Amino acid sequence: MENKQWPVFYIHGFRGGDYTTEKMIDSALKFNNKKQYLKANINWRGKITYEGNWTDDLHPIIQVVFQNKWVGSNQISYWMSKLLFDLRTKHNFATYDAIGHSLGAVALVLVNLKEKSHPYIPKLKKLVLIAGPFNGVIGLGDLPNVNRIKDNGRPAFMSPTYFRIFLGRNSISKDLKVLNIYGNVEDFSNSDKYISVTSVKSIEYILEPRVKEYIDYPVNGSNAEHSLLHDDSGILKMVNGFIYTKL
């Protein structure tokens, strides 16, 4: 019989590590009155090793950590798909939720594009995107206040990764619920210092018309810096409510 468990994955991005998602997981453990979770370590060759425990409650928590901190979104999505296959083989679950920071957020959207062509991949139901560089990084395919969102929601320019997602947009899961969180430190750049608001919000044009629910959650001020967003208490509360209590 198919396992009715519904695991939740936490994925870091470029130059990240276990410290990126540590406070998010600590907050989730307290929210759910839990003490244990599973840590999946993926080395440079893609070999997966595990620490901790897959719990027997409804929402086992899995922290995903890549030994290669410089890995890009395409490689993250490949390894994430491999991890989903491996854990489904072991635990036979059919659905999952995921939280991704930075390139981890982009990779999770890329994984979702594979669901229709890979039926054995568990189905993503709720997705939290935090500071995802969907349409370029400042200094790498994006510049402050150059790209813009048109009146119809479409970005004026598309990066190669964004264009790939755009071309595959009809593969996005229709029953997916999405929370898109992004920051603006309110300086001249209209960014979180690394990712422009335009880059993060560009994904709305693709996702909002196709998913079951799409929530835009901007954060402004000094706490909206890229590497602070995943530790912000207000964001942690929002994420926990969205993942663990929202039907």
PDB file of C-alpha atoms in Angstrom:
ATOM      1  CA  MET A   1       0.000   0.000   0.000  1.00  0.00           C
ATOM      2  CA  GLU A   2       1.122   3.538  -0.707  1.00  0.00           C
ATOM      3  CA  ASN A   3       2.484   5.470   2.248  1.00  0.00           C
ATOM      4  CA  LYS A   4       0.231   8.415   3.166  1.00  0.00           C
ATOM      5  CA  GLN A   5       3.120  10.448   4.564  1.00  0.00           C
ATOM      6  CA  TRP A   6       3.737  13.885   3.080  1.00  0.00           C
ATOM      7  CA  PRO A   7       7.398  14.886   3.563  1.00  0.00           C
ATOM      8  CA  VAL A   8       8.699  18.452   3.492  1.00  0.00           C
ATOM      9  CA  PHE A   9      12.066  19.249   1.885  1.00  0.00           C
ATOM     10  CA  TYR A  10      14.298  22.251   2.677  1.00  0.00           C
ATOM     11  CA  ILE A  11      16.821  23.132  -0.055  1.00  0.00           C
ATOM     12  CA  HIS A  12      19.608  25.723  -0.017  1.00  0.00           C
ATOM     13  CA  GLY A  13      21.084  27.503  -3.007  1.00  0.00           C
ATOM     14  CA  PHE A  14      24.410  28.783  -4.354  1.00  0.00           C
ATOM     15  CA  ARG A  15      27.147  28.969  -1.681  1.00  0.00           C
ATOM     16  CA  GLY A  16      24.629  27.698   0.865  1.00  0.00           C
ATOM     17  CA  GLY A  17      24.749  24.805   3.286  1.00  0.00           C
ATOM     18  CA  ASP A  18      22.967  23.299   6.253  1.00  0.00           C
ATOM     19  CA  TYR A  19      23.230  26.670   8.003  1.00  0.00           C
ATOM     20  CA  THR A  20      20.991  28.195   5.305  1.00  0.00           C
ATOM     21  CA  THR A  21      17.946  26.144   6.307  1.00  0.00           C
ATOM     22  CA  GLU A  22      18.891  25.505   9.945  1.00  0.00           C
ATOM     23  CA  LYS A  23      16.624  28.138  11.487  1.00  0.00           C
ATOM     24  CA  MET A  24      13.764  27.232   9.166  1.00  0.00           C
ATOM     25  CA  ILE A  25      13.986  23.613  10.273  1.00  0.00           C
ATOM     26  CA  ASP A  26      14.354  24.517  13.970  1.00  0.00           C
ATOM     27  CA  SER A  27      11.252  26.666  13.626  1.00  0.00           C
ATOM     28  CA  ALA A  28       9.351  23.867  11.859  1.00  0.00           C
ATOM     29  CA  LEU A  29      10.341  21.347  14.533  1.00  0.00           C
ATOM     30  CA  LYS A  30       9.028  23.616  17.279  1.00  0.00           C
ATOM     31  CA  PHE A  31       5.876  24.376  15.305  1.00  0.00           C
ATOM     32  CA  ASN A  32       5.155  20.652  14.970  1.00  0.00           C
ATOM     33  CA  ASN A  33       6.403  19.683  18.441  1.00  0.00           C
ATOM     34  CA  LYS A  34       9.092  17.464  16.929  1.00  0.00           C
ATOM     35  CA  LYS A  35      12.758  16.842  17.671  1.00  0.00           C
ATOM     36  CA  GLN A  36      13.986  14.696  14.791  1.00  0.00           C
ATOM     37  CA  TYR A  37      14.454  15.104  11.068  1.00  0.00           C
ATOM     38  CA  LEU A  38      16.381  13.518   8.207  1.00  0.00           C
ATOM     39  CA  LYS A  39      19.431  15.139   6.656  1.00  0.00           C
ATOM     40  CA  ALA A  40      20.294  14.138   3.079  1.00  0.00           C
ATOM     41  CA  ASN A  41      23.902  14.888   2.133  1.00  0.00           C
ATOM     42  CA  ILE A  42      24.740  14.868  -1.581  1.00  0.00           C
ATOM     43  CA  ASN A  43      28.423  14.849  -2.482  1.00  0.00           C
ATOM     44  CA  TRP A  44      30.236  16.127  -5.579  1.00  0.00           C
ATOM     45  CA  ARG A  45      29.459  12.930  -7.469  1.00  0.00           C
ATOM     46  CA  GLY A  46      25.791  12.897  -6.521  1.00  0.00           C
ATOM     47  CA  LYS A  47      26.100  10.120  -3.934  1.00  0.00           C
ATOM     48  CA  ILE A  48      23.441  10.439  -1.230  1.00  0.00           C
ATOM     49  CA  THR A  49      24.079   9.685   2.436  1.00  0.00           C
ATOM     50  CA  TYR A  50      21.666  10.177   5.301  1.00  0.00           C
ATOM     51  CA  GLU A  51      21.896  11.383   8.888  1.00  0.00           C
ATOM     52  CA  GLY A  52      19.151  11.528  11.479  1.00  0.00           C
ATOM     53  CA  ASN A  53      15.734   9.921  11.120  1.00  0.00           C
ATOM     54  CA  TRP A  54      12.787   9.710   8.786  1.00  0.00           C
ATOM     55  CA  THR A  55      10.009  10.249  11.323  1.00  0.00           C
ATOM     56  CA  ASP A  56       6.725   8.312  11.310  1.00  0.00           C
ATOM     57  CA  ASP A  57       4.425  11.353  11.543  1.00  0.00           C
ATOM     58  CA  LEU A  58       2.508  12.933   8.656  1.00  0.00           C
ATOM     59  CA  HIS A  59       5.238  15.403   7.639  1.00  0.00           C
ATOM     60  CA  PRO A  60       8.778  14.022   7.891  1.00  0.00           C
ATOM     61  CA  ILE A  61      11.259  16.884   7.500  1.00  0.00           C
ATOM     62  CA  ILE A  62      14.219  16.468   5.134  1.00  0.00           C
ATOM     63  CA  GLN A  63      17.118  18.905   5.027  1.00  0.00           C
ATOM     64  CA  VAL A  64      18.988  18.681   1.707  1.00  0.00           C
ATOM     65  CA  VAL A  65      22.670  19.683   1.755  1.00  0.00           C
ATOM     66  CA  PHE A  66      24.988  19.788  -1.273  1.00  0.00           C
ATOM     67  CA  GLN A  67      28.703  19.294  -0.692  1.00  0.00           C
ATOM     68  CA  ASN A  68      29.336  21.345  -3.821  1.00  0.00           C
ATOM     69  CA  LYS A  69      28.249  24.809  -2.679  1.00  0.00           C
ATOM     70  CA  TRP A  70      28.874  26.257  -6.123  1.00  0.00           C
ATOM     71  CA  VAL A  71      26.345  24.065  -7.877  1.00  0.00           C
ATOM     72  CA  GLY A  72      23.829  25.640 -10.281  1.00  0.00           C
ATOM     73  CA  SER A  73      20.066  25.246 -10.512  1.00  0.00           C
ATOM     74  CA  ASN A  74      20.210  22.594 -13.262  1.00  0.00           C
ATOM     75  CA  GLN A  75      22.490  20.351 -11.223  1.00  0.00           C
ATOM     76  CA  ILE A  76      20.435  20.947  -8.065  1.00  0.00           C
ATOM     77  CA  SER A  77      17.269  19.933  -9.907  1.00  0.00           C
ATOM     78  CA  TYR A  78      18.939  16.760 -11.195  1.00  0.00           C
ATOM     79  CA  TRP A  79      20.160  15.759  -7.743  1.00  0.00           C
ATOM     80  CA  MET A  80      16.838  16.692  -6.177  1.00  0.00           C
ATOM     81  CA  SER A  81      15.029  14.415  -8.647  1.00  0.00           C
ATOM     82  CA  LYS A  82      17.476  11.635  -7.797  1.00  0.00           C
ATOM     83  CA  LEU A  83      16.827  12.166  -4.081  1.00  0.00           C
ATOM     84  CA  LEU A  84      13.047  12.043  -4.582  1.00  0.00           C
ATOM     85  CA  PHE A  85      13.359   8.752  -6.460  1.00  0.00           C
ATOM     86  CA  ASP A  86      15.613   7.286  -3.758  1.00  0.00           C
ATOM     87  CA  LEU A  87      13.381   8.292  -0.854  1.00  0.00           C
ATOM     88  CA  ARG A  88      10.208   7.219  -2.634  1.00  0.00           C
ATOM     89  CA  THR A  89      11.771   3.794  -3.194  1.00  0.00           C
ATOM     90  CA  LYS A  90      12.468   3.583   0.540  1.00  0.00           C
ATOM     91  CA  HIS A  91       9.241   5.106   1.901  1.00  0.00           C
ATOM     92  CA  ASN A  92       6.737   4.959  -0.977  1.00  0.00           C
ATOM     93  CA  PHE A  93       5.178   8.406  -0.486  1.00  0.00           C
ATOM     94  CA  ALA A  94       3.232  10.037  -3.315  1.00  0.00           C
ATOM     95  CA  THR A  95       3.265  13.757  -2.481  1.00  0.00           C
ATOM     96  CA  TYR A  96       5.666  16.267  -0.973  1.00  0.00           C
ATOM     97  CA  ASP A  97       6.097  19.952  -0.145  1.00  0.00           C
ATOM     98  CA  ALA A  98       9.299  21.950  -0.543  1.00  0.00           C
ATOM     99  CA  ILE A  99      10.967  25.179   0.515  1.00  0.00           C
ATOM    100  CA  GLY A 100      13.838  26.510  -1.584  1.00  0.00           C
ATOM    101  CA  HIS A 101      16.126  29.474  -1.025  1.00  0.00           C
ATOM    102  CA  SER A 102      17.842  31.288  -3.921  1.00  0.00           C
ATOM    103  CA  LEU A 103      18.913  28.824  -6.641  1.00  0.00           C
ATOM    104  CA  GLY A 104      17.215  26.092  -4.626  1.00  0.00           C
ATOM    105  CA  ALA A 105      13.925  27.819  -5.405  1.00  0.00           C
ATOM    106  CA  VAL A 106      14.685  27.877  -9.125  1.00  0.00           C
ATOM    107  CA  ALA A 107      15.694  24.203  -9.040  1.00  0.00           C
ATOM    108  CA  LEU A 108      12.401  23.171  -7.437  1.00  0.00           C
ATOM    109  CA  VAL A 109      10.458  24.773 -10.291  1.00  0.00           C
ATOM    110  CA  LEU A 110      12.680  22.879 -12.746  1.00  0.00           C
ATOM    111  CA  VAL A 111      11.928  19.633 -10.898  1.00  0.00           C
ATOM    112  CA  ASN A 112       8.210  20.323 -11.169  1.00  0.00           C
ATOM    113  CA  LEU A 113       8.535  20.580 -14.944  1.00  0.00           C
ATOM    114  CA  LYS A 114       9.566  16.894 -14.988  1.00  0.00           C
ATOM    115  CA  GLU A 115       6.499  15.504 -13.194  1.00  0.00           C
ATOM    116  CA  LYS A 116       4.408  14.812 -16.288  1.00  0.00           C
ATOM    117  CA  SER A 117       7.200  12.982 -18.101  1.00  0.00           C
ATOM    118  CA  HIS A 118       8.395  11.058 -15.006  1.00  0.00           C
ATOM    119  CA  PRO A 119       5.301   9.542 -13.343  1.00  0.00           C
ATOM    120  CA  TYR A 120       7.298   7.947 -10.507  1.00  0.00           C
ATOM    121  CA  ILE A 121       8.414  11.355  -9.188  1.00  0.00           C
ATOM    122  CA  PRO A 122       6.243  12.278  -6.171  1.00  0.00           C
ATOM    123  CA  LYS A 123       3.838  15.135  -6.800  1.00  0.00           C
ATOM    124  CA  LEU A 124       4.739  18.567  -5.456  1.00  0.00           C
ATOM    125  CA  LYS A 125       1.753  20.109  -3.671  1.00  0.00           C
ATOM    126  CA  LYS A 126       3.001  23.191  -1.810  1.00  0.00           C
ATOM    127  CA  LEU A 127       6.058  25.191  -2.791  1.00  0.00           C
ATOM    128  CA  VAL A 128       7.749  28.066  -0.960  1.00  0.00           C
ATOM    129  CA  LEU A 129      10.142  30.145  -3.050  1.00  0.00           C
ATOM    130  CA  ILE A 130      12.497  32.441  -1.120  1.00  0.00           C
ATOM    131  CA  ALA A 131      14.575  34.980  -3.076  1.00  0.00           C
ATOM    132  CA  GLY A 132      14.640  32.938  -6.256  1.00  0.00           C
ATOM    133  CA  PRO A 133      16.758  34.415  -9.092  1.00  0.00           C
ATOM    134  CA  PHE A 134      14.358  33.299 -11.800  1.00  0.00           C
ATOM    135  CA  ASN A 135      15.382  35.978 -14.269  1.00  0.00           C
ATOM    136  CA  GLY A 136      19.027  36.674 -13.544  1.00  0.00           C
ATOM    137  CA  VAL A 137      21.328  37.676 -10.685  1.00  0.00           C
ATOM    138  CA  ILE A 138      22.622  41.234 -10.321  1.00  0.00           C
ATOM    139  CA  GLY A 139      25.928  41.289 -12.178  1.00  0.00           C
ATOM    140  CA  LEU A 140      25.139  37.955 -13.856  1.00  0.00           C
ATOM    141  CA  GLY A 141      22.432  38.487 -16.444  1.00  0.00           C
ATOM    142  CA  ASP A 142      20.677  41.287 -14.573  1.00  0.00           C
ATOM    143  CA  LEU A 143      21.364  44.906 -13.656  1.00  0.00           C
ATOM    144  CA  PRO A 144      19.525  47.167 -11.204  1.00  0.00           C
ATOM    145  CA  ASN A 145      16.448  48.806 -12.723  1.00  0.00           C
ATOM    146  CA  VAL A 146      17.161  47.629 -16.277  1.00  0.00           C
ATOM    147  CA  ASN A 147      14.664  44.795 -16.627  1.00  0.00           C
ATOM    148  CA  ARG A 148      11.035  45.548 -15.774  1.00  0.00           C
ATOM    149  CA  ILE A 149       7.660  43.890 -15.449  1.00  0.00           C
ATOM    150  CA  LYS A 150       5.237  44.976 -18.160  1.00  0.00           C
ATOM    151  CA  ASP A 151       1.597  45.833 -17.477  1.00  0.00           C
ATOM    152  CA  ASN A 152       0.573  42.295 -18.445  1.00  0.00           C
ATOM    153  CA  GLY A 153       3.035  40.823 -15.929  1.00  0.00           C
ATOM    154  CA  ARG A 154       5.563  39.651 -18.504  1.00  0.00           C
ATOM    155  CA  PRO A 155       9.210  40.615 -17.950  1.00  0.00           C
ATOM    156  CA  ALA A 156      10.727  42.767 -20.669  1.00  0.00           C
ATOM    157  CA  PHE A 157      13.781  40.469 -20.868  1.00  0.00           C
ATOM    158  CA  MET A 158      14.108  36.733 -20.251  1.00  0.00           C
ATOM    159  CA  SER A 159      17.259  35.018 -19.027  1.00  0.00           C
ATOM    160  CA  PRO A 160      18.080  31.565 -20.481  1.00  0.00           C
ATOM    161  CA  THR A 161      16.825  29.806 -17.334  1.00  0.00           C
ATOM    162  CA  TYR A 162      13.638  31.847 -17.250  1.00  0.00           C
ATOM    163  CA  PHE A 163      13.043  31.208 -20.956  1.00  0.00           C
ATOM    164  CA  ARG A 164      13.459  27.469 -20.356  1.00  0.00           C
ATOM    165  CA  ILE A 165      10.799  27.556 -17.640  1.00  0.00           C
ATOM    166  CA  PHE A 166       8.599  29.710 -19.857  1.00  0.00           C
ATOM    167  CA  LEU A 167       8.812  27.178 -22.701  1.00  0.00           C
ATOM    168  CA  GLY A 168       7.903  24.348 -20.326  1.00  0.00           C
ATOM    169  CA  ARG A 169       5.190  26.277 -18.509  1.00  0.00           C
ATOM    170  CA  ASN A 170       2.387  23.922 -19.547  1.00  0.00           C
ATOM    171  CA  SER A 171       4.057  21.178 -17.493  1.00  0.00           C
ATOM    172  CA  ILE A 172       3.581  23.141 -14.246  1.00  0.00           C
ATOM    173  CA  SER A 173       1.304  21.229 -11.851  1.00  0.00           C
ATOM    174  CA  LYS A 174      -2.205  22.670 -11.892  1.00  0.00           C
ATOM    175  CA  ASP A 175      -2.951  21.772  -8.260  1.00  0.00           C
ATOM    176  CA  LEU A 176       0.250  23.367  -6.947  1.00  0.00           C
ATOM    177  CA  LYS A 177       0.083  26.056  -4.249  1.00  0.00           C
ATOM    178  CA  VAL A 178       2.932  28.594  -4.295  1.00  0.00           C
ATOM    179  CA  LEU A 179       4.216  31.173  -1.807  1.00  0.00           C
ATOM    180  CA  ASN A 180       6.789  33.510  -3.392  1.00  0.00           C
ATOM    181  CA  ILE A 181       8.842  35.478  -0.830  1.00  0.00           C
ATOM    182  CA  TYR A 182      11.322  38.171  -1.845  1.00  0.00           C
ATOM    183  CA  GLY A 183      13.145  41.132  -0.368  1.00  0.00           C
ATOM    184  CA  ASN A 184      13.795  44.773  -1.148  1.00  0.00           C
ATOM    185  CA  VAL A 185      16.345  46.580   1.022  1.00  0.00           C
ATOM    186  CA  GLU A 186      14.896  49.813  -0.358  1.00  0.00           C
ATOM    187  CA  ASP A 187      18.038  51.273  -1.856  1.00  0.00           C
ATOM    188  CA  PHE A 188      18.548  52.403  -5.454  1.00  0.00           C
ATOM    189  CA  SER A 189      18.792  48.806  -6.711  1.00  0.00           C
ATOM    190  CA  ASN A 190      15.245  47.617  -5.892  1.00  0.00           C
ATOM    191  CA  SER A 191      16.714  44.290  -4.814  1.00  0.00           C
ATOM    192  CA  ASP A 192      17.771  42.198  -1.813  1.00  0.00           C
ATOM    193  CA  LYS A 193      21.341  43.259  -2.763  1.00  0.00           C
ATOM    194  CA  TYR A 194      21.800  40.200  -4.985  1.00  0.00           C
ATOM    195  CA  ILE A 195      18.452  39.456  -6.633  1.00  0.00           C
ATOM    196  CA  SER A 196      16.275  42.184  -8.113  1.00  0.00           C
ATOM    197  CA  VAL A 197      12.587  42.383  -7.320  1.00  0.00           C
ATOM    198  CA  THR A 198      11.956  42.115 -11.059  1.00  0.00           C
ATOM    199  CA  SER A 199      13.901  38.850 -11.268  1.00  0.00           C
ATOM    200  CA  VAL A 200      11.977  37.262  -8.398  1.00  0.00           C
ATOM    201  CA  LYS A 201       8.571  38.542  -9.475  1.00  0.00           C
ATOM    202  CA  SER A 202       9.086  37.394 -13.063  1.00  0.00           C
ATOM    203  CA  ILE A 203       8.039  33.867 -12.067  1.00  0.00           C
ATOM    204  CA  GLU A 204       4.524  35.118 -11.303  1.00  0.00           C
ATOM    205  CA  TYR A 205       3.856  35.547 -15.022  1.00  0.00           C
ATOM    206  CA  ILE A 206       4.487  31.825 -15.533  1.00  0.00           C
ATOM    207  CA  LEU A 207       3.027  30.336 -12.356  1.00  0.00           C
ATOM    208  CA  GLU A 208       0.038  32.464 -11.369  1.00  0.00           C
ATOM    209  CA  PRO A 209      -2.214  31.555 -14.345  1.00  0.00           C
ATOM    210  CA  ARG A 210      -1.460  27.830 -14.002  1.00  0.00           C
ATOM    211  CA  VAL A 211      -1.265  26.883 -10.334  1.00  0.00           C
ATOM    212  CA  LYS A 212      -4.090  26.382  -7.874  1.00  0.00           C
ATOM    213  CA  GLU A 213      -2.956  29.226  -5.618  1.00  0.00           C
ATOM    214  CA  TYR A 214      -0.239  31.860  -5.890  1.00  0.00           C
ATOM    215  CA  ILE A 215       0.708  34.185  -3.009  1.00  0.00           C
ATOM    216  CA  ASP A 216       3.124  37.085  -3.435  1.00  0.00           C
ATOM    217  CA  TYR A 217       4.924  38.011  -0.177  1.00  0.00           C
ATOM    218  CA  PRO A 218       7.296  41.010  -0.360  1.00  0.00           C
ATOM    219  CA  VAL A 219       9.541  41.981   2.559  1.00  0.00           C
ATOM    220  CA  ASN A 220      11.020  45.472   2.771  1.00  0.00           C
ATOM    221  CA  GLY A 221      13.771  47.091   4.809  1.00  0.00           C
ATOM    222  CA  SER A 222      17.137  46.107   6.252  1.00  0.00           C
ATOM    223  CA  ASN A 223      15.956  42.590   7.160  1.00  0.00           C
ATOM    224  CA  ALA A 224      15.118  41.932   3.505  1.00  0.00           C
ATOM    225  CA  GLU A 225      18.753  41.236   2.537  1.00  0.00           C
ATOM    226  CA  HIS A 226      19.183  38.008   0.547  1.00  0.00           C
ATOM    227  CA  SER A 227      20.961  35.957   3.209  1.00  0.00           C
ATOM    228  CA  LEU A 228      18.724  37.202   6.046  1.00  0.00           C
ATOM    229  CA  LEU A 229      15.378  36.262   4.528  1.00  0.00           C
ATOM    230  CA  HIS A 230      15.597  32.580   5.454  1.00  0.00           C
ATOM    231  CA  ASP A 231      16.130  33.468   9.138  1.00  0.00           C
ATOM    232  CA  ASP A 232      13.521  36.224   9.522  1.00  0.00           C
ATOM    233  CA  SER A 233      10.991  35.386  12.264  1.00  0.00           C
ATOM    234  CA  GLY A 234       8.069  36.830  10.319  1.00  0.00           C
ATOM    235  CA  ILE A 235       8.960  34.781   7.254  1.00  0.00           C
ATOM    236  CA  LEU A 236       9.403  31.624   9.349  1.00  0.00           C
ATOM    237  CA  LYS A 237       5.921  32.099  10.771  1.00  0.00           C
ATOM    238  CA  MET A 238       4.499  32.643   7.295  1.00  0.00           C
ATOM    239  CA  VAL A 239       6.239  29.555   5.892  1.00  0.00           C
ATOM    240  CA  ASN A 240       5.160  27.284   8.747  1.00  0.00           C
ATOM    241  CA  GLY A 241       1.570  28.431   8.447  1.00  0.00           C
ATOM    242  CA  PHE A 242       1.554  27.914   4.689  1.00  0.00           C
ATOM    243  CA  ILE A 243       3.174  24.473   4.765  1.00  0.00           C
ATOM    244  CA  TYR A 244       1.837  22.876   7.931  1.00  0.00           C
ATOM    245  CA  THR A 245      -1.613  24.389   8.502  1.00  0.00           C
ATOM    246  CA  LYS A 246      -2.941  25.635   5.181  1.00  0.00           C
ATOM    247  CA  LEU A 247      -5.213  23.107   3.503  1.00  0.00           C
TER     248      LEU A 247
END
